[in-house]
mmCIF file of C-alpha atoms in Angstrom:
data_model
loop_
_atom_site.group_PDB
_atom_site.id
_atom_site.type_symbol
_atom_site.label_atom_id
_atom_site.label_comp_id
_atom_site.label_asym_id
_atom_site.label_seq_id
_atom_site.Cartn_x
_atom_site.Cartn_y
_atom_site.Cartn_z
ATOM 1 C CA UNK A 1 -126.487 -109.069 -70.077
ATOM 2 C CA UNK A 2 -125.894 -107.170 -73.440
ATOM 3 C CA UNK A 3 -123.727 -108.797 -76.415
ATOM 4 C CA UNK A 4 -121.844 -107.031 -79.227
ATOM 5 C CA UNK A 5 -122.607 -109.173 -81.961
ATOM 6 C CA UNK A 6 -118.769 -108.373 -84.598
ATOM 7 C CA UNK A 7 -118.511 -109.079 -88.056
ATOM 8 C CA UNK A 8 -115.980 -107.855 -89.890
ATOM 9 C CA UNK A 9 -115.953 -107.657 -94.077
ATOM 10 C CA UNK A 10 -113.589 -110.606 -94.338
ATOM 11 C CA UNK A 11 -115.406 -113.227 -91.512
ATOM 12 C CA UNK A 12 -118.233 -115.436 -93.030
ATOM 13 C CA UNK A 13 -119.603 -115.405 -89.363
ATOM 14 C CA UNK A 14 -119.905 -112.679 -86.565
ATOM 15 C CA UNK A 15 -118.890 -112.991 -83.153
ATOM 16 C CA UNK A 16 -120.557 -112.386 -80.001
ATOM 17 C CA UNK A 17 -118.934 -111.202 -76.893
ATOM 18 C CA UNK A 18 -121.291 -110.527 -73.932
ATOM 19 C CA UNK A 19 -120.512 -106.929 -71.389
ATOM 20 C CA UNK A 20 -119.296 -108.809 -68.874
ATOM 21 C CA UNK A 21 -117.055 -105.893 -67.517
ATOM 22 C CA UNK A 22 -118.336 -102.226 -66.414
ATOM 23 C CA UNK A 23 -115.785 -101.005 -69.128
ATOM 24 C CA UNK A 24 -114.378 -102.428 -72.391
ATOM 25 C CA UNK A 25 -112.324 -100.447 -75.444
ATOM 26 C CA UNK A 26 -112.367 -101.531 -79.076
ATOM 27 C CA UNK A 27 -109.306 -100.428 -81.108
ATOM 28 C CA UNK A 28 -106.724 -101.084 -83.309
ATOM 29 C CA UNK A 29 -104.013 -101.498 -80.023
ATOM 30 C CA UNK A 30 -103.105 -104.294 -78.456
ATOM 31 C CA UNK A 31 -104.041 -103.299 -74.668
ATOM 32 C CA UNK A 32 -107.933 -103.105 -75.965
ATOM 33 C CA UNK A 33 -110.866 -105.416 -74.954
ATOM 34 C CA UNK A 34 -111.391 -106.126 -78.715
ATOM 35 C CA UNK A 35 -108.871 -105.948 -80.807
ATOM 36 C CA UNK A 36 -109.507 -104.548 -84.796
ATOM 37 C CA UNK A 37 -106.370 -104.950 -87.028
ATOM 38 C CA UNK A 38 -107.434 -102.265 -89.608
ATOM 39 C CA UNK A 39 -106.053 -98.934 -90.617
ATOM 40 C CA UNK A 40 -109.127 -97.567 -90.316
ATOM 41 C CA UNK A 41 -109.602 -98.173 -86.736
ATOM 42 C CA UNK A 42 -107.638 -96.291 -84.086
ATOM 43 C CA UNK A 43 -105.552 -97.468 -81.523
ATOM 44 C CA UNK A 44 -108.220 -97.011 -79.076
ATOM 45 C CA UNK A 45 -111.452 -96.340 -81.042
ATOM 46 C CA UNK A 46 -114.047 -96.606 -78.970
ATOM 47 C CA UNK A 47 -115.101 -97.202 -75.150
ATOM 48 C CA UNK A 48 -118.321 -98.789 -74.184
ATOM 49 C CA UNK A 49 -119.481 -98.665 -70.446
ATOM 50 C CA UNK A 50 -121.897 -100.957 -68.887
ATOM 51 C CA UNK A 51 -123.403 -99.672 -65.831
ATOM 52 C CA UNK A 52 -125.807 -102.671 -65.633
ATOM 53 C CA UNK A 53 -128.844 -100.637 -66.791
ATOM 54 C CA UNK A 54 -127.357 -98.911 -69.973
ATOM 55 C CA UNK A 55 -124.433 -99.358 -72.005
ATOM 56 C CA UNK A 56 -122.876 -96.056 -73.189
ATOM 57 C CA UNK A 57 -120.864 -95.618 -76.192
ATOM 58 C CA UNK A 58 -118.208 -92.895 -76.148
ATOM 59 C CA UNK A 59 -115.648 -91.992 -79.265
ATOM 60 C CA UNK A 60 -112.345 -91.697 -77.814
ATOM 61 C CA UNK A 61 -111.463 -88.999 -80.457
ATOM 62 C CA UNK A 62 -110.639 -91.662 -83.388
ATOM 63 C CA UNK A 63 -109.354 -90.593 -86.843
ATOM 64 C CA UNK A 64 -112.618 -91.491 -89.062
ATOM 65 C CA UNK A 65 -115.032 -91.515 -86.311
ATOM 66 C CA UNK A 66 -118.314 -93.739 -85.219
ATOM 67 C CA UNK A 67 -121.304 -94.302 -87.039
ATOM 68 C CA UNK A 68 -123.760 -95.511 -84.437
ATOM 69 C CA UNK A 69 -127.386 -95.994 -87.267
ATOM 70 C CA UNK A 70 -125.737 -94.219 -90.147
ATOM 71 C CA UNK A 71 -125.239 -90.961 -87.516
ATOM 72 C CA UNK A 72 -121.511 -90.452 -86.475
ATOM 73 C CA UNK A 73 -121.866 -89.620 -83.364
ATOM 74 C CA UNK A 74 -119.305 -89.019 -80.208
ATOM 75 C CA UNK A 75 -121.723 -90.158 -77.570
ATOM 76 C CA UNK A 76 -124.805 -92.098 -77.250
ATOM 77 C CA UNK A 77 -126.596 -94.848 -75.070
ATOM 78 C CA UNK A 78 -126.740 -97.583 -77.054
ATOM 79 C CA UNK A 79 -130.600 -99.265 -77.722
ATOM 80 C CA UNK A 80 -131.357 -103.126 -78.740
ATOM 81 C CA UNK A 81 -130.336 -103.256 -82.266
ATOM 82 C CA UNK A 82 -128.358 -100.394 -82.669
ATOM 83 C CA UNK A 83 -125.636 -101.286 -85.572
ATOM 84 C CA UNK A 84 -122.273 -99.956 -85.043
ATOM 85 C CA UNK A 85 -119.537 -99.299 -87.753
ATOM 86 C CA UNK A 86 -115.873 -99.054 -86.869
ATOM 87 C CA UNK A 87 -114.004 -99.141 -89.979
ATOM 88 C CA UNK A 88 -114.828 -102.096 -91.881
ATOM 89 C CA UNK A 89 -116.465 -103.902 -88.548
ATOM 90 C CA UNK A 90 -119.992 -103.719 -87.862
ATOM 91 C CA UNK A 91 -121.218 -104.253 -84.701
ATOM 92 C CA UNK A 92 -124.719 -104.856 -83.518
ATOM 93 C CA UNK A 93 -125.697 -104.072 -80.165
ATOM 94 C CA UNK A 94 -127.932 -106.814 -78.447
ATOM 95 C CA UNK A 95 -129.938 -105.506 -74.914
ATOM 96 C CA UNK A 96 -130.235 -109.394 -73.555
ATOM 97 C CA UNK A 97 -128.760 -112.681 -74.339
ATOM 98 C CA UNK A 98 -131.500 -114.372 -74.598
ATOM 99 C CA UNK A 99 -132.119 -113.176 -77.665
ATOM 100 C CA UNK A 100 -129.129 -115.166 -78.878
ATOM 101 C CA UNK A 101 -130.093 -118.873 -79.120
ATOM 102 C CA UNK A 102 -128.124 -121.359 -76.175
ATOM 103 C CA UNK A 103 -125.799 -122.919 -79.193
ATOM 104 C CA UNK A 104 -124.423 -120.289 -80.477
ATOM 105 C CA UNK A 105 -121.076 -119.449 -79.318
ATOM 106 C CA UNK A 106 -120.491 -116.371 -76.961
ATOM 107 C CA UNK A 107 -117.061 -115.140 -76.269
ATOM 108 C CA UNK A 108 -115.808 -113.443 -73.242
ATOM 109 C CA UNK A 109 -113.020 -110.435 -73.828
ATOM 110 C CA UNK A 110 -110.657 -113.231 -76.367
ATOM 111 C CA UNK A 111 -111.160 -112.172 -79.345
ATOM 112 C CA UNK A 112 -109.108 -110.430 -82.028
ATOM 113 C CA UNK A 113 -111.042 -109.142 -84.867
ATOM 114 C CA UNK A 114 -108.717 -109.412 -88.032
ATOM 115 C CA UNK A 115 -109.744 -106.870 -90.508
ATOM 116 C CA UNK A 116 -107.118 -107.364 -92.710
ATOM 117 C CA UNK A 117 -104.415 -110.265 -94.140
ATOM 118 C CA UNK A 118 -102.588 -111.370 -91.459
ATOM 119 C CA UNK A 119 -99.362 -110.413 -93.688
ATOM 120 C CA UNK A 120 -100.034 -106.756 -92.025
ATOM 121 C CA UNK A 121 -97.494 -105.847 -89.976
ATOM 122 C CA UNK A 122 -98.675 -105.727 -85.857
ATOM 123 C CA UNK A 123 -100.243 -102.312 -84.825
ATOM 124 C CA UNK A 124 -97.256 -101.893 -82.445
ATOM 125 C CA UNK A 125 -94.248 -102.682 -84.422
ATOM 126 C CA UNK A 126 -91.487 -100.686 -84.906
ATOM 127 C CA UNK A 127 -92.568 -100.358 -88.273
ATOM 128 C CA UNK A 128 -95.804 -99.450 -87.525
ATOM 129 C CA UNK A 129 -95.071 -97.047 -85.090
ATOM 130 C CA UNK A 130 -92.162 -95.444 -87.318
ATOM 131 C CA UNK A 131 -94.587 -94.723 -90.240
ATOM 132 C CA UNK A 132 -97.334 -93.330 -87.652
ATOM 133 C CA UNK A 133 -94.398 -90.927 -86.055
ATOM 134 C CA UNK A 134 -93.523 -89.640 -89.888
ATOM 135 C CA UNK A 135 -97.517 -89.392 -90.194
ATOM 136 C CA UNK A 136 -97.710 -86.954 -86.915
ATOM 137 C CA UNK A 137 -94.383 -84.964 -88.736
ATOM 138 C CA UNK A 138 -95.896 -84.946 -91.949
ATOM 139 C CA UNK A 139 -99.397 -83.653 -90.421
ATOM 140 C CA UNK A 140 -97.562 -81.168 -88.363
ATOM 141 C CA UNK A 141 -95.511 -79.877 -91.756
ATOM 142 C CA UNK A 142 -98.643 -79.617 -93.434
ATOM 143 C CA UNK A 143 -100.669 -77.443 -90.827
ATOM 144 C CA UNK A 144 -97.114 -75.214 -90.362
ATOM 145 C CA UNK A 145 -97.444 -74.441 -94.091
ATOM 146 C CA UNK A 146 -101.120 -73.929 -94.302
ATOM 147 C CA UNK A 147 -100.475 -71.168 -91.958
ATOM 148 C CA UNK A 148 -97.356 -69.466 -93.512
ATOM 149 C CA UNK A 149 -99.473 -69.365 -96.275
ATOM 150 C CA UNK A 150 -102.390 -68.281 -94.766
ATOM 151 C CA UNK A 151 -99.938 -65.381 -93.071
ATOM 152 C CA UNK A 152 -98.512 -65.152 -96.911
ATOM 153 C CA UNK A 153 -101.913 -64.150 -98.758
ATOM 154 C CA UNK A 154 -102.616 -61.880 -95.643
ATOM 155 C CA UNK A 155 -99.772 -60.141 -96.460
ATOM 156 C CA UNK A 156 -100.190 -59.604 -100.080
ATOM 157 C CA UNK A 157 -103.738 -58.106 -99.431
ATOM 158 C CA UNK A 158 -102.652 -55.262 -97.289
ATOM 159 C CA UNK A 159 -99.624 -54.614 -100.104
ATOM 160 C CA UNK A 160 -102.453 -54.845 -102.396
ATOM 161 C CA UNK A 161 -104.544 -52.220 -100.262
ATOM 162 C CA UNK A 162 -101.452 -49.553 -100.091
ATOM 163 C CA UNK A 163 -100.379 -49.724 -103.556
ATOM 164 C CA UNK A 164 -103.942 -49.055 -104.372
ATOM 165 C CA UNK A 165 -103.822 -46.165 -101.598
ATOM 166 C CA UNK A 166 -100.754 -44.853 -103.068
ATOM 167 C CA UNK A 167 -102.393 -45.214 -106.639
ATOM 168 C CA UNK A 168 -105.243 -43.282 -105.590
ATOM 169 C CA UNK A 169 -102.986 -40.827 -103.951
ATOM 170 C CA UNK A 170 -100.658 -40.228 -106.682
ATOM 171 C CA UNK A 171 -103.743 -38.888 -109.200
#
């Protein structure tokens, strides 16, 4: 059965979980498999689906993406060895537990990878989820604008084109 072998840039020691489940998500939410407290992970990052034969790894449209081997990628079938990189975690992917020696310790679906100090405020507070609504505002502000003034410069080239019509008319 394949393991995800974690480390994260603060742990002095990874941590293995073995695909016990058909399905599991890693994320930044509380209601994923694996949890990773990190701004650079989003609520539900990725989704990795064990079919018994191949384990599939599918983006689930995150903010900054997978990088499955130094490709980001949306989709692939993950290969003994492949490294993973979710924000500051990296993740190896391990085809068969018996590559992992008997001692060391294998986890089933508990942990919660802590990317960060554990002063950060939970990824579902109100706080949190106050400062990710003015985010989605701000975003939406932004793209209203870039099109007004996308509309804006559209408009001064056709003045531009009649004055130079009415230029070329007037001589």
């Amino acid at each position: 059965m394949p393991i995800l072998e974690i480390k994260s840039d603060n742990q002095s020691q990874p941590q293995r979980v073995r695909l016990e489940e058909s399905t599991i998500t890693l994320g930044r939410g509380s209601d994923n498999t694996i949890i990773l407290r990190n701004k650079s992970v989003s609520r539900r990052h990725i989704e990795i689906e064990f079919d018994g034969t191949h384990a599939k790894l599918r983006d689930l449209n995150s903010t900054f993406g997978t990088i499955v081997n130094g490709e980001k990628t949306q989709f692939c079938i993950l290969e003994d060895g492949d490294l993973i990189r979710i924000g500051p975690a990296l993740i190896k992917f391990i085809d068969q537990d018996e590559q992992i020696a008997d001692d060391d310790e294998i986890v089933s679906f508990e942990p919660v990878i802590t990317a960060e100090s554990s002063d950060a405020p939970e990824p579902d507070s109100p706080r949190v989820v106050e400062l990710e609504s003015s985010l989605h505002e701000r975003d939406a502000e932004l793209e209203r604008l870039q099109e007004e003034l996308q509309q804006l410069r559209q408009e001064a080239s056709t003045h531009e084109q009649q004055e130079v019509r009415m230029e070329a008319l007037s001589k």
